[in-house]
Every structure is written in C-alpha cells, then in structure tokens.
mmCIF file of N, CA and C in Angstrom:
data_model
loop_
_atom_site.group_PDB
_atom_site.id
_atom_site.type_symbol
_atom_site.label_atom_id
_atom_site.label_comp_id
_atom_site.label_asym_id
_atom_site.label_seq_id
_atom_site.Cartn_x
_atom_site.Cartn_y
_atom_site.Cartn_z
ATOM 1 N N UNK A 1 62.309 124.095 -34.180
ATOM 2 C CA UNK A 1 61.866 122.913 -33.822
ATOM 3 C C UNK A 1 60.946 122.276 -34.733
ATOM 4 N N UNK A 2 59.961 123.102 -35.318
ATOM 5 C CA UNK A 2 58.929 122.509 -36.237
ATOM 6 C C UNK A 2 59.587 121.905 -37.541
ATOM 7 N N UNK A 3 60.712 122.419 -38.066
ATOM 8 C CA UNK A 3 61.323 122.003 -39.077
ATOM 9 C C UNK A 3 61.954 120.627 -38.883
ATOM 10 N N UNK A 4 62.566 120.336 -37.751
ATOM 11 C CA UNK A 4 63.098 118.992 -37.389
ATOM 12 C C UNK A 4 62.055 118.093 -37.158
ATOM 13 N N UNK A 5 61.011 118.394 -36.505
ATOM 14 C CA UNK A 5 59.814 117.599 -36.234
ATOM 15 C C UNK A 5 59.174 117.113 -37.628
ATOM 16 N N UNK A 6 58.853 118.132 -38.478
ATOM 17 C CA UNK A 6 58.248 117.673 -39.811
ATOM 18 C C UNK A 6 59.174 116.861 -40.464
ATOM 19 N N UNK A 7 60.652 117.153 -40.558
ATOM 20 C CA UNK A 7 61.511 116.334 -41.378
ATOM 21 C C UNK A 7 61.478 114.876 -40.732
ATOM 22 N N UNK A 8 61.496 114.757 -39.437
ATOM 23 C CA UNK A 8 61.496 113.409 -38.821
ATOM 24 C C UNK A 8 60.254 112.566 -39.168
ATOM 25 N N UNK A 9 59.190 113.306 -39.146
ATOM 26 C CA UNK A 9 57.826 112.629 -39.505
ATOM 27 C C UNK A 9 57.867 112.116 -40.808
ATOM 28 N N UNK A 10 58.212 113.072 -41.831
ATOM 29 C CA UNK A 10 58.322 112.683 -43.135
ATOM 30 C C UNK A 10 59.368 111.615 -43.419
ATOM 31 N N UNK A 11 60.506 111.697 -42.752
ATOM 32 C CA UNK A 11 61.515 110.585 -42.952
ATOM 33 C C UNK A 11 60.887 109.127 -42.575
ATOM 34 N N UNK A 12 60.278 109.136 -41.412
ATOM 35 C CA UNK A 12 59.643 107.975 -40.936
ATOM 36 C C UNK A 12 58.563 107.482 -41.757
ATOM 37 N N UNK A 13 57.905 108.340 -42.377
ATOM 38 C CA UNK A 13 56.688 107.862 -43.178
ATOM 39 C C UNK A 13 57.340 107.339 -44.558
ATOM 40 N N UNK A 14 58.456 108.001 -45.018
ATOM 41 C CA UNK A 14 59.070 107.415 -46.225
ATOM 42 C C UNK A 14 59.610 106.164 -46.019
ATOM 43 N N UNK A 15 60.270 105.923 -44.935
ATOM 44 C CA UNK A 15 60.784 104.618 -44.429
ATOM 45 C C UNK A 15 59.742 103.529 -44.431
ATOM 46 N N UNK A 16 58.748 103.867 -43.856
ATOM 47 C CA UNK A 16 57.628 102.835 -43.645
ATOM 48 C C UNK A 16 56.991 102.394 -45.170
ATOM 49 N N UNK A 17 56.789 103.608 -45.966
ATOM 50 C CA UNK A 17 56.170 103.320 -47.349
ATOM 51 C C UNK A 17 57.169 102.538 -47.982
ATOM 52 N N UNK A 18 58.595 102.686 -47.968
ATOM 53 C CA UNK A 18 59.591 101.963 -48.742
ATOM 54 C C UNK A 18 59.589 100.631 -48.368
ATOM 55 N N UNK A 19 59.489 100.296 -47.093
ATOM 56 C CA UNK A 19 59.443 99.080 -46.562
ATOM 57 C C UNK A 19 58.294 98.198 -47.036
ATOM 58 N N UNK A 20 57.110 98.934 -47.043
ATOM 59 C CA UNK A 20 55.844 98.194 -47.558
ATOM 60 C C UNK A 20 55.930 97.977 -49.004
ATOM 61 N N UNK A 21 56.425 98.972 -49.617
ATOM 62 C CA UNK A 21 56.615 98.740 -51.190
ATOM 63 C C UNK A 21 57.595 97.624 -51.574
ATOM 64 N N UNK A 22 58.555 97.548 -50.713
ATOM 65 C CA UNK A 22 59.558 96.488 -51.048
ATOM 66 C C UNK A 22 58.851 95.075 -50.836
ATOM 67 N N UNK A 23 58.106 94.959 -49.709
ATOM 68 C CA UNK A 23 57.390 93.822 -49.359
ATOM 69 C C UNK A 23 56.372 93.481 -50.388
ATOM 70 N N UNK A 24 55.604 94.554 -50.796
ATOM 71 C CA UNK A 24 54.481 94.325 -51.754
ATOM 72 C C UNK A 24 55.026 93.871 -53.034
ATOM 73 N N UNK A 25 56.176 94.352 -53.654
ATOM 74 C CA UNK A 25 56.616 94.058 -54.774
ATOM 75 C C UNK A 25 57.123 92.577 -55.008
ATOM 76 N N UNK A 26 57.224 91.915 -53.972
ATOM 77 C CA UNK A 26 57.543 90.406 -53.994
ATOM 78 C C UNK A 26 56.565 89.537 -54.608
ATOM 79 N N UNK A 27 55.269 90.156 -54.509
ATOM 80 C CA UNK A 27 54.115 89.401 -55.133
ATOM 81 C C UNK A 27 53.937 89.664 -56.549
ATOM 82 N N UNK A 28 54.585 90.488 -57.167
ATOM 83 C CA UNK A 28 54.499 90.753 -58.641
ATOM 84 C C UNK A 28 55.133 89.639 -59.409
ATOM 85 N N UNK A 29 54.359 89.088 -60.189
ATOM 86 C CA UNK A 29 54.912 87.850 -60.992
ATOM 87 C C UNK A 29 55.352 88.397 -62.312
ATOM 88 N N UNK A 30 54.793 89.525 -62.913
ATOM 89 C CA UNK A 30 55.353 90.004 -64.057
ATOM 90 C C UNK A 30 55.090 91.636 -64.129
ATOM 91 N N UNK A 31 55.916 92.102 -64.753
ATOM 92 C CA UNK A 31 55.697 93.639 -64.997
ATOM 93 C C UNK A 31 54.743 93.989 -66.230
ATOM 94 N N UNK A 32 53.715 94.648 -65.780
ATOM 95 C CA UNK A 32 52.749 95.251 -66.744
ATOM 96 C C UNK A 32 52.853 96.724 -66.980
ATOM 97 N N UNK A 33 52.294 97.224 -68.135
ATOM 98 C CA UNK A 33 52.163 98.545 -68.107
ATOM 99 C C UNK A 33 51.377 99.307 -67.111
ATOM 100 N N UNK A 34 50.230 98.669 -66.760
ATOM 101 C CA UNK A 34 49.437 99.177 -65.658
ATOM 102 C C UNK A 34 50.198 99.226 -64.187
ATOM 103 N N UNK A 35 50.944 98.092 -64.092
ATOM 104 C CA UNK A 35 51.694 98.181 -62.859
ATOM 105 C C UNK A 35 52.818 99.272 -62.717
ATOM 106 N N UNK A 36 53.438 99.392 -63.902
ATOM 107 C CA UNK A 36 54.478 100.491 -64.115
ATOM 108 C C UNK A 36 53.799 101.810 -63.781
ATOM 109 N N UNK A 37 52.760 102.112 -64.385
ATOM 110 C CA UNK A 37 52.020 103.386 -64.198
ATOM 111 C C UNK A 37 51.577 103.675 -62.841
ATOM 112 N N UNK A 38 51.027 102.605 -62.093
ATOM 113 C CA UNK A 38 50.732 102.775 -60.794
ATOM 114 C C UNK A 38 51.965 102.920 -59.871
ATOM 115 N N UNK A 39 53.077 102.477 -60.199
ATOM 116 C CA UNK A 39 54.385 102.548 -59.512
ATOM 117 C C UNK A 39 54.858 103.917 -59.737
ATOM 118 N N UNK A 40 54.832 104.434 -60.969
ATOM 119 C CA UNK A 40 55.152 105.797 -61.216
ATOM 120 C C UNK A 40 54.393 106.906 -60.442
ATOM 121 N N UNK A 41 53.093 106.615 -60.503
ATOM 122 C CA UNK A 41 52.249 107.493 -59.781
ATOM 123 C C UNK A 41 52.502 107.524 -58.276
ATOM 124 N N UNK A 42 52.838 106.356 -57.696
ATOM 125 C CA UNK A 42 53.250 106.317 -56.254
ATOM 126 C C UNK A 42 54.612 107.037 -56.118
ATOM 127 N N UNK A 43 55.547 106.806 -57.010
ATOM 128 C CA UNK A 43 56.966 107.462 -56.794
ATOM 129 C C UNK A 43 56.688 109.045 -56.904
ATOM 130 N N UNK A 44 55.790 109.369 -57.896
ATOM 131 C CA UNK A 44 55.679 110.976 -57.986
ATOM 132 C C UNK A 44 54.989 111.442 -56.654
ATOM 133 N N UNK A 45 53.974 110.692 -56.209
ATOM 134 C CA UNK A 45 53.336 111.284 -54.895
ATOM 135 C C UNK A 45 54.511 111.331 -53.713
ATOM 136 N N UNK A 46 55.281 110.319 -53.679
ATOM 137 C CA UNK A 46 56.326 110.266 -52.730
ATOM 138 C C UNK A 46 57.340 111.418 -52.786
ATOM 139 N N UNK A 47 57.608 111.851 -54.208
ATOM 140 C CA UNK A 47 58.537 112.984 -54.433
ATOM 141 C C UNK A 47 57.939 114.305 -53.912
ATOM 142 N N UNK A 48 56.656 114.486 -53.692
ATOM 143 C CA UNK A 48 56.109 115.673 -53.229
ATOM 144 C C UNK A 48 56.346 115.824 -51.748
ATOM 145 N N UNK A 49 56.740 114.784 -50.989
ATOM 146 C CA UNK A 49 56.933 114.810 -49.500
ATOM 147 C C UNK A 49 57.988 115.857 -49.040
ATOM 148 N N UNK A 50 59.180 115.900 -49.792
ATOM 149 C CA UNK A 50 60.243 116.869 -49.218
ATOM 150 C C UNK A 50 59.647 118.328 -49.461
ATOM 151 N N UNK A 51 58.982 118.501 -50.712
ATOM 152 C CA UNK A 51 58.597 119.816 -51.013
ATOM 153 C C UNK A 51 57.523 120.232 -50.020
ATOM 154 N N UNK A 52 56.620 119.305 -49.726
ATOM 155 C CA UNK A 52 55.587 119.763 -48.649
ATOM 156 C C UNK A 52 56.089 120.021 -47.276
ATOM 157 N N UNK A 53 57.073 119.218 -46.969
ATOM 158 C CA UNK A 53 57.753 119.265 -45.732
ATOM 159 C C UNK A 53 58.468 120.593 -45.563
ATOM 160 N N UNK A 54 59.291 120.938 -46.631
ATOM 161 C CA UNK A 54 59.984 122.274 -46.492
ATOM 162 C C UNK A 54 59.125 123.447 -46.564
ATOM 163 N N UNK A 55 58.024 123.456 -47.273
ATOM 164 C CA UNK A 55 57.018 124.546 -47.230
ATOM 165 C C UNK A 55 56.525 124.708 -45.965
ATOM 166 N N UNK A 56 56.017 123.575 -45.303
ATOM 167 C CA UNK A 56 55.333 123.642 -44.062
ATOM 168 C C UNK A 56 56.266 124.157 -42.946
ATOM 169 N N UNK A 57 57.461 123.581 -42.994
ATOM 170 C CA UNK A 57 58.475 124.090 -41.953
ATOM 171 C C UNK A 57 58.854 125.607 -42.082
ATOM 172 N N UNK A 58 58.967 126.127 -43.301
ATOM 173 C CA UNK A 58 59.508 127.461 -43.514
ATOM 174 C C UNK A 58 58.327 128.388 -43.355
ATOM 175 N N UNK A 59 57.096 127.965 -43.418
ATOM 176 C CA UNK A 59 55.852 128.889 -43.110
ATOM 177 C C UNK A 59 55.476 128.913 -41.739
ATOM 178 N N UNK A 60 56.114 128.199 -40.850
ATOM 179 C CA UNK A 60 55.844 128.112 -39.424
ATOM 180 C C UNK A 60 54.422 127.499 -39.175
ATOM 181 N N UNK A 61 54.116 126.395 -39.854
ATOM 182 C CA UNK A 61 52.799 125.771 -39.669
ATOM 183 C C UNK A 61 51.497 126.603 -40.106
ATOM 184 N N UNK A 62 51.675 127.408 -41.146
ATOM 185 C CA UNK A 62 50.553 128.099 -41.772
ATOM 186 C C UNK A 62 49.463 127.134 -42.196
ATOM 187 N N UNK A 63 48.273 127.361 -42.294
ATOM 188 C CA UNK A 63 47.214 126.419 -42.551
ATOM 189 C C UNK A 63 47.355 125.913 -44.055
ATOM 190 N N UNK A 64 47.675 126.705 -45.195
ATOM 191 C CA UNK A 64 47.791 126.113 -46.506
ATOM 192 C C UNK A 64 48.803 125.142 -46.594
ATOM 193 N N UNK A 65 50.092 125.362 -46.207
ATOM 194 C CA UNK A 65 51.073 124.339 -46.259
ATOM 195 C C UNK A 65 50.871 123.163 -45.437
ATOM 196 N N UNK A 66 50.181 123.189 -44.225
ATOM 197 C CA UNK A 66 49.775 122.084 -43.518
ATOM 198 C C UNK A 66 48.701 121.274 -44.180
ATOM 199 N N UNK A 67 47.783 121.903 -44.919
ATOM 200 C CA UNK A 67 46.773 121.166 -45.725
ATOM 201 C C UNK A 67 47.429 120.452 -46.817
ATOM 202 N N UNK A 68 48.339 121.229 -47.299
ATOM 203 C CA UNK A 68 49.060 120.602 -48.620
ATOM 204 C C UNK A 68 49.805 119.319 -48.229
ATOM 205 N N UNK A 69 50.434 119.380 -47.104
ATOM 206 C CA UNK A 69 51.275 118.312 -46.454
ATOM 207 C C UNK A 69 50.273 117.052 -46.097
ATOM 208 N N UNK A 70 49.096 117.460 -45.613
ATOM 209 C CA UNK A 70 48.133 116.305 -45.441
ATOM 210 C C UNK A 70 47.601 115.728 -46.577
ATOM 211 N N UNK A 71 47.458 116.606 -47.667
ATOM 212 C CA UNK A 71 47.090 116.054 -49.013
ATOM 213 C C UNK A 71 47.910 115.120 -49.666
ATOM 214 N N UNK A 72 49.214 115.556 -49.425
ATOM 215 C CA UNK A 72 50.315 114.683 -49.971
ATOM 216 C C UNK A 72 50.256 113.350 -49.337
ATOM 217 N N UNK A 73 50.073 113.257 -47.981
ATOM 218 C CA UNK A 73 49.967 111.946 -47.268
ATOM 219 C C UNK A 73 48.794 111.192 -47.718
ATOM 220 N N UNK A 74 47.681 111.826 -48.079
ATOM 221 C CA UNK A 74 46.520 111.135 -48.654
ATOM 222 C C UNK A 74 46.760 110.681 -49.991
ATOM 223 N N UNK A 75 47.503 111.493 -50.897
ATOM 224 C CA UNK A 75 47.801 111.064 -52.139
ATOM 225 C C UNK A 75 48.707 109.787 -52.193
ATOM 226 N N UNK A 76 49.683 109.877 -51.316
ATOM 227 C CA UNK A 76 50.605 108.723 -51.188
ATOM 228 C C UNK A 76 49.920 107.527 -50.873
ATOM 229 N N UNK A 77 48.936 107.533 -50.001
ATOM 230 C CA UNK A 77 48.310 106.455 -49.513
ATOM 231 C C UNK A 77 47.353 105.916 -50.603
ATOM 232 N N UNK A 78 46.748 106.916 -51.336
ATOM 233 C CA UNK A 78 45.789 106.551 -52.348
ATOM 234 C C UNK A 78 46.430 105.872 -53.509
ATOM 235 N N UNK A 79 47.740 106.377 -53.895
ATOM 236 C CA UNK A 79 48.430 105.677 -55.058
ATOM 237 C C UNK A 79 48.964 104.210 -54.550
ATOM 238 N N UNK A 80 49.387 104.188 -53.300
ATOM 239 C CA UNK A 80 49.782 102.815 -52.677
ATOM 240 C C UNK A 80 48.529 101.695 -52.840
ATOM 241 N N UNK A 81 47.310 102.377 -52.540
ATOM 242 C CA UNK A 81 46.161 101.439 -52.501
ATOM 243 C C UNK A 81 46.084 101.052 -53.955
ATOM 244 N N UNK A 82 46.115 101.959 -54.998
ATOM 245 C CA UNK A 82 46.070 101.585 -56.362
ATOM 246 C C UNK A 82 47.076 100.511 -56.767
ATOM 247 N N UNK A 83 48.203 100.572 -56.312
ATOM 248 C CA UNK A 83 49.283 99.741 -56.487
ATOM 249 C C UNK A 83 48.918 98.326 -56.024
ATOM 250 N N UNK A 84 48.364 98.209 -54.774
ATOM 251 C CA UNK A 84 47.717 97.109 -54.223
ATOM 252 C C UNK A 84 46.899 96.431 -55.105
ATOM 253 N N UNK A 85 45.791 97.171 -55.441
ATOM 254 C CA UNK A 85 44.683 96.683 -56.314
ATOM 255 C C UNK A 85 45.284 96.204 -57.473
ATOM 256 N N UNK A 86 46.223 96.622 -58.209
ATOM 257 C CA UNK A 86 46.808 96.224 -59.360
ATOM 258 C C UNK A 86 47.500 94.906 -59.228
ATOM 259 N N UNK A 87 48.174 94.787 -58.042
ATOM 260 C CA UNK A 87 48.924 93.378 -57.807
ATOM 261 C C UNK A 87 47.951 92.369 -57.573
ATOM 262 N N UNK A 88 46.803 92.784 -56.662
ATOM 263 C CA UNK A 88 45.857 91.756 -56.391
ATOM 264 C C UNK A 88 45.051 91.340 -57.495
ATOM 265 N N UNK A 89 44.793 92.224 -58.400
ATOM 266 C CA UNK A 89 43.874 91.949 -59.619
ATOM 267 C C UNK A 89 44.748 91.019 -60.539
ATOM 268 N N UNK A 90 46.216 91.125 -60.496
ATOM 269 C CA UNK A 90 46.985 90.287 -61.406
ATOM 270 C C UNK A 90 47.385 89.035 -60.660
ATOM 271 N N UNK A 91 47.183 88.990 -59.440
ATOM 272 C CA UNK A 91 47.782 87.745 -58.588
ATOM 273 C C UNK A 91 46.857 86.594 -59.042
ATOM 274 N N UNK A 92 47.377 85.384 -58.553
ATOM 275 C CA UNK A 92 46.730 84.070 -58.746
ATOM 276 C C UNK A 92 45.624 83.989 -57.762
ATOM 277 N N UNK A 93 44.427 83.780 -58.291
ATOM 278 C CA UNK A 93 43.340 83.504 -57.219
ATOM 279 C C UNK A 93 43.507 82.307 -56.434
ATOM 280 N N UNK A 94 44.018 81.348 -56.744
ATOM 281 C CA UNK A 94 44.199 80.114 -55.983
ATOM 282 C C UNK A 94 45.143 80.343 -54.909
ATOM 283 N N UNK A 95 46.356 81.157 -55.142
ATOM 284 C CA UNK A 95 47.257 81.391 -54.144
ATOM 285 C C UNK A 95 46.719 82.321 -53.066
ATOM 286 N N UNK A 96 45.872 83.291 -53.315
ATOM 287 C CA UNK A 96 45.250 84.048 -52.348
ATOM 288 C C UNK A 96 44.268 83.312 -51.545
ATOM 289 N N UNK A 97 43.531 82.332 -52.247
ATOM 290 C CA UNK A 97 42.553 81.666 -51.446
ATOM 291 C C UNK A 97 43.194 80.536 -50.509
ATOM 292 N N UNK A 98 44.385 79.998 -51.004
ATOM 293 C CA UNK A 98 44.964 78.999 -49.998
ATOM 294 C C UNK A 98 45.611 79.809 -48.845
ATOM 295 N N UNK A 99 46.124 80.974 -49.076
ATOM 296 C CA UNK A 99 46.653 81.775 -47.889
ATOM 297 C C UNK A 99 45.582 82.107 -46.950
ATOM 298 N N UNK A 100 44.499 82.692 -47.556
ATOM 299 C CA UNK A 100 43.393 82.988 -46.549
ATOM 300 C C UNK A 100 42.789 81.946 -45.918
ATOM 301 N N UNK A 101 42.571 80.713 -46.573
ATOM 302 C CA UNK A 101 42.049 79.542 -45.926
ATOM 303 C C UNK A 101 42.917 78.883 -44.928
ATOM 304 N N UNK A 102 44.184 79.045 -45.126
ATOM 305 C CA UNK A 102 45.249 78.451 -44.075
ATOM 306 C C UNK A 102 45.254 79.250 -42.883
ATOM 307 N N UNK A 103 44.851 80.629 -42.998
ATOM 308 C CA UNK A 103 44.879 81.397 -41.684
ATOM 309 C C UNK A 103 43.385 81.601 -41.214
ATOM 310 N N UNK A 104 42.423 80.949 -41.837
ATOM 311 C CA UNK A 104 41.062 81.071 -41.494
ATOM 312 C C UNK A 104 40.801 80.541 -40.025
ATOM 313 N N UNK A 105 40.118 81.150 -39.293
ATOM 314 C CA UNK A 105 39.765 80.615 -37.937
ATOM 315 C C UNK A 105 38.432 79.867 -37.867
ATOM 316 N N UNK A 106 37.869 79.747 -39.040
ATOM 317 C CA UNK A 106 36.633 78.918 -39.255
ATOM 318 C C UNK A 106 36.873 77.383 -39.268
ATOM 319 N N UNK A 107 35.919 76.673 -39.305
ATOM 320 C CA UNK A 107 36.064 75.215 -39.535
ATOM 321 C C UNK A 107 36.455 74.758 -40.833
ATOM 322 N N UNK A 108 36.843 73.423 -40.964
ATOM 323 C CA UNK A 108 37.324 72.824 -42.208
ATOM 324 C C UNK A 108 36.187 73.068 -43.426
ATOM 325 N N UNK A 109 35.004 73.005 -43.114
ATOM 326 C CA UNK A 109 34.019 73.259 -44.108
ATOM 327 C C UNK A 109 34.187 74.606 -44.891
ATOM 328 N N UNK A 110 34.399 75.622 -44.102
ATOM 329 C CA UNK A 110 34.518 76.920 -44.695
ATOM 330 C C UNK A 110 35.740 77.109 -45.421
ATOM 331 N N UNK A 111 36.924 76.257 -45.061
ATOM 332 C CA UNK A 111 38.266 76.330 -45.813
ATOM 333 C C UNK A 111 37.926 75.521 -47.251
ATOM 334 N N UNK A 112 37.308 74.447 -47.184
ATOM 335 C CA UNK A 112 36.928 73.846 -48.366
ATOM 336 C C UNK A 112 36.045 74.597 -49.236
ATOM 337 N N UNK A 113 35.165 75.369 -48.726
ATOM 338 C CA UNK A 113 34.258 76.298 -49.636
ATOM 339 C C UNK A 113 35.210 77.375 -50.175
ATOM 340 N N UNK A 114 36.117 77.841 -49.399
ATOM 341 C CA UNK A 114 37.118 78.992 -50.093
ATOM 342 C C UNK A 114 37.786 78.468 -51.095
ATOM 343 N N UNK A 115 38.377 77.250 -51.033
ATOM 344 C CA UNK A 115 39.152 76.730 -52.019
ATOM 345 C C UNK A 115 38.385 76.297 -53.312
ATOM 346 N N UNK A 116 37.064 76.104 -53.122
ATOM 347 C CA UNK A 116 36.222 75.668 -54.215
ATOM 348 C C UNK A 116 35.468 76.988 -54.944
ATOM 349 N N UNK A 117 35.847 78.194 -54.680
ATOM 350 C CA UNK A 117 35.366 79.280 -55.208
ATOM 351 C C UNK A 117 35.669 79.370 -56.758
ATOM 352 N N UNK A 118 34.883 79.804 -57.615
ATOM 353 C CA UNK A 118 35.244 79.846 -59.113
ATOM 354 C C UNK A 118 36.479 80.759 -59.387
ATOM 355 N N UNK A 119 37.193 80.447 -60.403
ATOM 356 C CA UNK A 119 38.382 81.195 -60.726
ATOM 357 C C UNK A 119 38.039 82.576 -61.426
ATOM 358 N N UNK A 120 38.791 83.480 -61.376
ATOM 359 C CA UNK A 120 38.419 84.695 -62.105
ATOM 360 C C UNK A 120 38.851 84.347 -63.547
ATOM 361 N N UNK A 121 38.192 85.153 -64.465
ATOM 362 C CA UNK A 121 38.400 84.903 -65.885
ATOM 363 C C UNK A 121 39.562 85.745 -66.465
ATOM 364 N N UNK A 122 40.327 86.314 -65.585
ATOM 365 C CA UNK A 122 41.428 87.085 -66.079
ATOM 366 C C UNK A 122 42.709 86.318 -66.193
#
C-alpha cells in the first residue's frame, strides 16, 4: 500500500510542478544562460523524485529514505523559486507594475504611485 500511495503523491506533485512550469515559462521573453541553468537544476531535482519514491517504498518508510524524499521535495521547490527569481529579474518592470496596479485594492493615487516607480537599470 505504501508503494502505491508514495507513487500517487509523487505523480501528483510532478503534474502540479509541470503545470506551474508550463505557465511560468510563458513569461520568458528570451532564453539566457542563467535561465537555462536554473531550468536544468529544476529538471535535475525533478529527476530525483522517482529514485526517492522507489527507495522510500521499498524500505517500508524507514527514516532515511523518508528524509531523502522530503529533501527532494524541498530541493524541487528551491530550484523552482530560483527559476521564478530569474524570470522576474529578467522581466519588464513596467509590465509587472501595470499588472499589480490593475489588481490593487487601493485607491487611484496608489496605482499612480506604483506606475511612477523608477525603472530597474537592467
């Protein structure tokens, strides 16, 4: 039973990460070396999920494999965060400000202030 449950949880996690990755990559305007390396790191961390799932399932939930499984989930999230930061860092400041100002619950004056922030020098 533990084998099937760990497989199902891992599959669901991979599906969610894949959908988020697909959505996130729509914001990439150009491919840079840093973006590729963040993407490779994320892909590598995802490739550890089947290994950790199999080890955890065959060990009947021994502490070391469970800890490794949890660490892999943490690393996947860490590399995904790095990917987000790289995309945000490369994105257009004006586009992000317009999107946040449009969804802002504050008054018009705060929206105007958001749109007037100085641009990043990158």
